[in-house]
XYZ file of C-alpha atoms in Angstrom:
511
model
C 35.143 156.557 170.286
C 36.988 156.161 173.606
C 39.340 153.227 173.923
C 38.919 151.645 177.363
C 42.339 150.117 177.964
C 41.541 148.951 181.497
C 38.483 147.050 180.272
C 40.418 145.188 177.585
C 43.198 144.449 180.018
C 40.606 143.033 182.408
C 39.165 140.936 179.544
C 42.671 139.634 178.766
C 43.199 138.699 182.411
C 39.801 137.005 182.523
C 40.664 134.930 179.419
C 44.392 134.560 180.071
C 43.972 130.824 180.441
C 43.235 130.646 176.672
C 46.405 132.600 175.968
C 48.491 130.408 178.258
C 47.053 127.143 176.965
C 47.446 128.023 173.237
C 50.908 129.478 173.787
C 51.925 126.406 175.735
C 50.527 124.048 173.099
C 52.265 125.737 170.144
C 55.498 126.328 172.082
C 55.604 122.725 173.242
C 55.065 121.490 169.698
C 57.748 123.834 168.331
C 60.248 122.914 171.060
C 59.561 119.214 170.558
C 59.998 119.563 166.821
C 63.193 121.575 167.313
C 64.704 118.805 169.428
C 63.314 115.889 167.441
C 64.165 117.107 163.920
C 67.335 115.316 162.796
C 70.491 117.270 162.143
C 71.228 117.941 158.514
C 74.834 118.428 157.446
C 75.679 120.117 154.178
C 78.911 119.892 152.192
C 79.591 122.307 149.343
C 82.136 122.413 146.533
C 82.733 125.230 144.080
C 83.905 124.581 140.518
C 84.935 127.162 137.951
C 85.208 126.864 134.173
C 88.685 128.116 133.282
C 89.382 129.545 129.845
C 92.077 128.165 127.544
C 95.647 129.030 128.506
C 96.670 129.135 124.833
C 95.381 132.091 122.761
C 92.843 131.076 120.149
C 94.722 133.083 117.502
C 97.684 130.725 117.878
C 95.827 127.438 118.221
C 92.046 127.291 118.110
C 90.622 124.750 120.585
C 88.861 121.756 119.083
C 86.158 121.660 121.756
C 83.947 124.740 121.493
C 80.657 124.742 123.399
C 78.637 127.310 125.311
C 79.599 127.360 128.985
C 76.057 126.985 130.340
C 75.245 124.283 127.805
C 78.359 122.395 128.841
C 77.450 122.597 132.549
C 73.872 121.509 131.860
C 75.071 118.497 129.904
C 77.419 117.498 132.722
C 74.636 117.962 135.302
C 72.229 115.782 133.313
C 74.798 112.995 133.082
C 75.570 113.316 136.794
C 71.905 113.122 137.802
C 71.125 109.983 135.820
C 69.196 107.278 137.643
C 71.868 104.591 137.482
C 74.633 106.941 138.588
C 72.691 108.160 141.643
C 71.795 104.618 142.691
C 75.410 103.546 142.304
C 76.707 106.440 144.438
C 74.049 105.896 147.112
C 74.818 102.171 147.406
C 78.583 102.588 147.257
C 78.733 105.341 149.902
C 75.799 104.004 151.969
C 74.221 107.465 151.898
C 70.985 106.557 153.700
C 70.624 104.496 156.872
C 67.801 102.289 155.613
C 68.920 102.209 151.994
C 68.402 98.450 151.757
C 64.732 98.933 152.597
C 64.295 101.727 150.052
C 63.150 101.111 146.503
C 65.314 102.390 143.619
C 62.787 105.138 142.917
C 62.939 106.297 146.515
C 66.732 106.289 146.452
C 66.828 108.364 143.256
C 64.240 110.805 144.612
C 66.070 111.172 147.929
C 69.403 111.733 146.186
C 67.956 114.376 143.867
C 66.138 116.071 146.756
C 69.351 116.175 148.782
C 71.418 117.534 145.900
C 71.488 121.206 144.988
C 73.332 122.397 141.882
C 73.562 126.077 141.076
C 75.124 127.375 137.868
C 76.211 130.896 137.049
C 77.223 131.839 133.507
C 76.443 135.524 133.189
C 78.082 137.659 130.541
C 81.345 139.178 131.700
C 81.499 136.906 134.751
C 83.240 133.643 135.542
C 81.290 130.459 134.856
C 80.726 128.758 138.212
C 79.044 125.555 139.381
C 78.103 125.163 143.046
C 77.429 121.629 144.340
C 75.729 121.014 147.696
C 74.589 117.752 149.280
C 72.586 117.369 152.493
C 72.910 114.322 154.730
C 72.409 113.285 158.353
C 76.189 113.008 158.758
C 78.868 115.421 157.638
C 81.150 112.621 156.474
C 78.562 111.258 154.043
C 77.729 114.727 152.743
C 81.383 115.508 152.014
C 81.943 112.068 150.477
C 78.996 112.462 148.092
C 80.041 115.974 147.017
C 83.619 114.828 146.419
C 82.297 111.896 144.389
C 80.198 114.327 142.369
C 83.239 116.526 141.759
C 85.377 113.539 140.751
C 82.803 112.385 138.212
C 82.304 115.918 136.876
C 86.033 116.445 136.337
C 86.373 113.005 134.750
C 83.356 113.632 132.517
C 84.779 117.020 131.515
C 88.136 115.482 130.580
C 86.503 112.547 128.759
C 84.156 114.843 126.885
C 86.948 117.166 125.756
C 89.392 114.400 124.791
C 86.737 112.305 123.040
C 85.534 115.307 121.078
C 89.110 116.184 120.096
C 89.895 112.568 119.143
C 86.675 112.286 117.141
C 87.589 115.467 115.268
C 91.069 114.147 114.482
C 89.664 110.781 113.348
C 87.161 112.530 111.083
C 89.777 114.640 109.324
C 92.170 111.673 109.061
C 89.429 109.764 107.248
C 88.754 112.813 105.074
C 92.444 113.085 104.167
C 92.590 109.367 103.292
C 89.402 109.555 101.248
C 90.490 112.645 99.319
C 93.977 111.195 98.805
C 92.418 108.047 97.306
C 90.228 110.185 95.030
C 93.284 112.173 93.927
C 95.132 108.930 93.114
C 92.158 107.667 91.119
C 91.871 110.930 89.187
C 95.633 111.001 88.563
C 95.461 107.485 87.154
C 92.443 108.429 85.054
C 94.188 111.530 83.679
C 97.340 109.528 82.905
C 95.331 106.807 81.187
C 93.460 109.413 79.149
C 96.721 111.084 78.100
C 98.254 107.744 77.131
C 95.223 106.773 75.039
C 95.137 110.187 73.350
C 98.843 110.971 73.263
C 98.619 111.890 69.541
C 95.788 114.420 70.097
C 96.665 116.227 73.318
C 96.077 119.997 73.569
C 99.672 120.504 74.711
C 101.009 119.282 71.317
C 98.470 121.096 69.136
C 100.865 123.904 68.172
C 103.538 121.399 67.150
C 101.080 119.416 65.059
C 99.793 122.568 63.374
C 103.359 123.528 62.440
C 103.950 119.937 61.278
C 100.799 120.171 59.172
C 102.109 123.348 57.576
C 105.442 121.649 56.804
C 103.735 118.606 55.332
C 101.490 120.843 53.260
C 104.597 122.485 51.848
C 106.130 119.093 51.032
C 102.873 117.981 49.447
C 102.789 121.083 47.266
C 106.415 120.512 46.259
C 105.686 116.882 45.398
C 102.664 117.916 43.315
C 104.765 120.495 41.517
C 107.551 117.972 40.849
C 105.049 115.476 39.514
C 103.557 118.087 37.168
C 107.058 119.107 35.971
C 108.046 115.487 35.327
C 104.790 114.843 33.534
C 105.355 117.946 31.378
C 108.935 116.816 30.664
C 107.709 113.376 29.671
C 105.089 114.835 27.347
C 107.656 117.138 25.734
C 110.140 114.296 25.268
C 107.460 112.094 23.780
C 106.209 114.853 21.461
C 109.805 115.614 20.303
C 110.531 111.996 19.565
C 107.258 111.491 17.715
C 107.775 114.592 15.577
C 111.550 114.373 14.854
C 112.524 110.841 15.774
C 115.254 112.350 17.950
C 115.558 112.761 21.690
C 116.928 116.322 21.370
C 119.936 117.349 23.361
C 119.199 114.826 25.902
C 122.312 112.946 26.923
C 122.181 109.514 28.408
C 123.225 109.464 31.945
C 126.893 108.656 32.553
C 127.983 105.530 34.352
C 130.357 105.763 37.315
C 133.181 104.409 35.094
C 132.543 107.136 32.544
C 132.658 109.789 35.218
C 135.907 108.318 36.567
C 137.341 108.221 33.044
C 136.595 111.946 32.607
C 138.289 112.676 35.903
C 141.427 110.683 34.939
C 141.657 112.524 31.592
C 141.591 115.844 33.432
C 144.333 114.665 35.768
C 146.424 113.456 32.779
C 146.215 116.849 31.074
C 147.246 118.610 34.238
C 150.134 116.177 34.817
C 151.507 116.510 31.236
C 151.587 120.255 31.771
C 154.083 119.687 34.559
C 155.817 116.336 33.921
C 157.442 114.737 30.945
C 155.478 112.177 28.844
C 157.804 109.378 29.935
C 157.319 110.079 33.603
C 156.078 106.980 35.563
C 153.075 108.831 36.908
C 152.033 109.877 33.453
C 152.357 106.291 32.191
C 150.308 105.009 35.141
C 147.494 107.414 34.337
C 147.617 106.413 30.687
C 147.284 102.719 31.601
C 144.309 103.417 33.864
C 142.665 105.547 31.191
C 143.083 102.809 28.621
C 141.463 100.248 30.871
C 138.527 102.519 31.652
C 138.032 103.427 27.982
C 137.615 99.741 27.179
C 135.045 99.353 29.937
C 133.105 102.478 28.943
C 133.139 101.420 25.343
C 131.553 98.122 26.192
C 128.945 99.924 28.348
C 127.955 102.448 25.692
C 128.111 100.093 22.720
C 124.619 99.309 21.433
C 123.483 95.709 21.552
C 123.950 93.608 18.444
C 120.203 93.206 17.933
C 119.442 96.935 18.506
C 117.811 98.305 15.408
C 117.663 102.013 16.403
C 120.020 103.573 18.996
C 117.823 106.694 19.202
C 114.776 104.639 20.163
C 116.774 102.917 22.856
C 117.866 106.275 24.304
C 114.229 107.480 24.210
C 113.066 104.466 26.150
C 115.842 104.929 28.701
C 114.942 108.582 29.305
C 111.220 107.830 29.341
C 111.742 105.048 31.913
C 113.879 107.380 34.016
C 111.131 110.042 34.020
C 108.450 107.451 34.821
C 110.598 106.197 37.715
C 110.916 109.715 39.101
C 107.171 110.303 38.700
C 106.461 107.064 40.582
C 108.815 108.087 43.395
C 107.261 111.540 43.669
C 103.760 110.039 43.552
C 104.625 107.590 46.329
C 106.095 110.413 48.403
C 102.985 112.532 47.759
C 100.686 109.690 48.843
C 102.717 109.137 52.011
C 102.571 112.844 52.834
C 98.808 112.853 52.175
C 98.353 109.900 54.528
C 100.409 111.681 57.170
C 98.347 114.834 56.750
C 95.116 112.847 56.973
C 96.210 111.191 60.212
C 97.476 114.546 61.510
C 94.202 116.264 60.636
C 92.310 113.522 62.459
C 94.328 114.176 65.637
C 93.760 117.921 65.239
C 90.015 117.361 64.889
C 89.990 115.229 68.057
C 91.916 117.813 70.071
C 88.949 120.092 71.061
C 86.978 117.162 72.473
C 90.080 115.932 74.278
C 90.616 119.475 75.564
C 87.106 119.518 77.088
C 87.462 116.065 78.631
C 90.931 116.810 79.971
C 89.788 120.175 81.371
C 86.938 118.421 83.196
C 89.340 115.888 84.682
C 91.803 118.612 85.678
C 88.991 120.704 87.152
C 87.835 117.772 89.268
C 91.416 117.137 90.267
C 91.887 120.799 91.228
C 88.678 120.824 93.300
C 89.610 117.656 95.148
C 93.146 119.004 95.591
C 91.714 122.105 97.276
C 89.535 119.929 99.501
C 92.531 117.778 100.304
C 94.649 120.809 101.208
C 91.839 122.159 103.406
C 91.423 118.754 105.078
C 95.176 118.549 105.734
C 95.080 122.029 107.275
C 92.072 121.129 109.414
C 93.764 117.893 110.451
C 96.771 119.882 111.592
C 94.540 122.211 113.622
C 92.608 119.257 115.048
C 95.863 117.548 116.045
C 96.988 120.718 117.793
C 93.592 120.958 119.514
C 93.836 117.331 120.604
C 97.271 117.997 122.038
C 95.884 121.016 123.886
C 93.119 118.910 125.424
C 95.483 116.059 126.356
C 97.796 118.508 128.121
C 94.771 120.185 129.778
C 95.667 123.553 128.273
C 92.196 124.222 126.898
C 88.959 125.254 128.537
C 88.388 123.037 131.577
C 86.561 122.706 134.876
C 88.660 123.001 138.003
C 87.894 122.875 141.719
C 87.914 126.310 143.298
C 86.796 125.185 146.736
C 86.813 121.483 147.682
C 84.181 119.967 149.964
C 85.184 119.326 153.585
C 83.446 117.506 156.424
C 81.240 120.100 158.206
C 81.775 120.537 161.951
C 78.179 121.416 162.753
C 74.824 120.848 161.072
C 73.497 123.406 158.634
C 69.909 122.859 159.736
C 67.562 122.818 161.520
C 68.037 126.061 163.444
C 66.707 124.750 166.757
C 66.709 128.059 168.708
C 64.945 129.796 165.853
C 62.306 127.046 165.639
C 61.712 127.133 169.414
C 61.563 130.933 169.668
C 59.487 131.148 166.518
C 57.050 128.564 167.904
C 56.698 130.461 171.153
C 56.084 133.720 169.275
C 53.573 131.999 167.056
C 51.816 130.550 170.111
C 51.578 133.992 171.694
C 50.149 135.471 168.523
C 47.611 132.651 168.241
C 46.649 133.104 171.902
C 46.132 136.820 171.454
C 44.252 136.203 168.252
C 41.958 133.671 169.968
C 41.131 136.141 172.757
C 40.535 138.905 170.235
C 38.311 136.730 168.060
C 36.344 135.461 171.078
C 35.788 138.961 172.345
C 34.828 140.177 168.875
C 32.141 137.506 168.562
C 30.791 137.988 172.131
C 27.723 140.277 172.118
C 26.816 139.905 175.816
C 26.264 142.949 178.125
C 29.330 143.258 180.351
C 29.750 146.962 181.143
C 27.374 149.687 182.421
C 27.687 151.556 179.157
C 26.569 148.409 177.342
C 23.326 148.610 179.355
C 22.920 152.229 178.423
C 23.588 151.392 174.762
C 21.278 148.373 174.765
C 18.353 149.523 176.928
C 18.675 153.300 177.098
C 18.727 153.364 180.927
C 21.460 154.338 183.317
C 22.154 151.821 186.121
C 22.760 153.053 189.653
C 25.184 150.293 190.562
C 26.528 147.055 188.948
C 27.230 143.835 190.828
C 29.866 141.495 189.181
C 29.273 137.753 188.803
C 30.646 135.876 191.822
C 31.827 132.263 191.150
C 31.328 129.602 193.747
C 34.329 127.643 195.122
C 33.235 124.571 193.099
C 33.199 126.552 189.863
C 36.604 128.007 190.606
C 38.011 124.518 191.357
C 36.503 123.168 188.171
C 38.027 125.936 186.052
C 41.431 125.541 187.656
C 41.354 121.771 187.211
C 40.501 122.166 183.536
C 43.284 124.744 183.123
C 45.861 122.461 184.783
C 44.769 119.526 182.646
C 45.074 121.478 179.446
C 48.448 122.830 180.537
C 49.609 119.297 181.277
C 48.362 118.153 177.924
C 50.120 121.034 176.192
C 53.416 120.594 177.998
C 53.519 116.782 178.116
C 50.929 115.365 175.743
C 51.781 117.339 172.609
C 55.554 116.592 172.738
C 54.761 112.935 173.518
C 52.432 112.723 170.553
C 55.009 114.384 168.262
C 57.672 111.992 169.521
C 55.410 109.013 168.870
C 54.714 110.180 165.325
C 58.448 110.725 164.751
C 59.447 107.312 166.058
C 56.597 105.014 165.153
C 55.063 106.586 162.051
C 57.460 108.728 160.064
C 60.407 111.026 160.847
C 59.379 114.618 161.251
C 61.727 115.920 158.567
C 60.178 113.647 155.928
C 56.673 114.390 157.138
C 57.264 118.147 157.113
C 58.856 117.913 153.693
C 55.807 116.093 152.309
C 53.434 118.600 153.825
C 55.490 121.480 152.454
C 55.532 119.942 148.992
C 51.735 119.754 149.037
C 51.792 123.554 149.213
C 54.583 123.904 146.670
C 57.241 124.715 149.265
C 60.686 123.102 149.276
C 62.391 122.951 152.630
């Protein structure tokens, strides 16, 4: 298949008016849009999440949250409805803000705000804030307001979290301290009520029980001996009428008399009988002999001195038996009370162990709470001094000198290029759909005959004037009418930037 370049060039020249008109229309629309689209200024600020300046091994920070989670939380609080409305009204962000509804203000603020977060592993955590406005001053003011609120929210969040942690552990310490005091009082009250049966004195009471058992055995033995002695004395008296070799107990005067007689014998061995000391002893002895005689003399009405001595000895033995019996009963009572305390000791041991175990558990919790309170206090101090993890401004927003968009030359050149492509495409499509015979070879292909000569179509002057008039009118419409129509839409209906944004959003595109 031979490609006839001259033919297609001739076709292009014959239909060049389509190319010029379409190119002019699209170029005019693009140039009008490039000049009519409002300037958009963008201000940007860069924030970075700095790590704690104090090693965690020395003082663990109280506030511990994932970096991306922290930035997302701050962003959500920043983009709240009330906050955006407040910023927009305070900074007068939009020209016709008084005519806008709150929903429109919130939507416009969110559409104009761009927040990018980066928290990849092994990289710094960064937040990039950008705001677009029709003036650079407003854009910078809004971004700086955003940054101020973010830094304030970061500080408030860290300090409030640290303070809440400290308050929690202070309450825990107070609660556990009160429980320890209550348990201490309970243990003390239990020990006071069971002071006679405490496990700590069990060994002493067991040794005391052994001692008392020995005394009780001795008392029992003494009682049996006295009872045997009484029976023997009674049997001897009943069989012989005598009290045996039993001697009545001596009175103190009799004992003193025996002592003075011994002293007199010793003195006479040394001194003469007429010595004053000897005579003094003799006088004292005489006086005591009279007294002892009266004491040992039987009463006038006593019929039998032996019976009287028997009664005296029997009464003495009965008195000793009574004393030993009383002592034995007292020891038995003591042992009974002591055994009762010993029997109560195991139960007291269990109850006291339970109280001490509870006390020990709460004491451990209290010690842990005190340690955590100390760490929380250190963490709070770190946050107050801004030594922990915090957001800081890496690059502050400044008033831009020139608009960030639209790119007017690019829009104009792009529109012209698009117009040219549409013009060429229109010519190509028209020629592709045209099946008319226009070349000699078309006649050969269609009819199978070879023409001798071909005569081209000759237009009359009226037809040529008509075509040129139509071309000039369309050119005028493209150059003047299209920009005028775009300007009218921009001024009287809706600004082009908003209109284009709505159209783009219908196709899921965000400008």
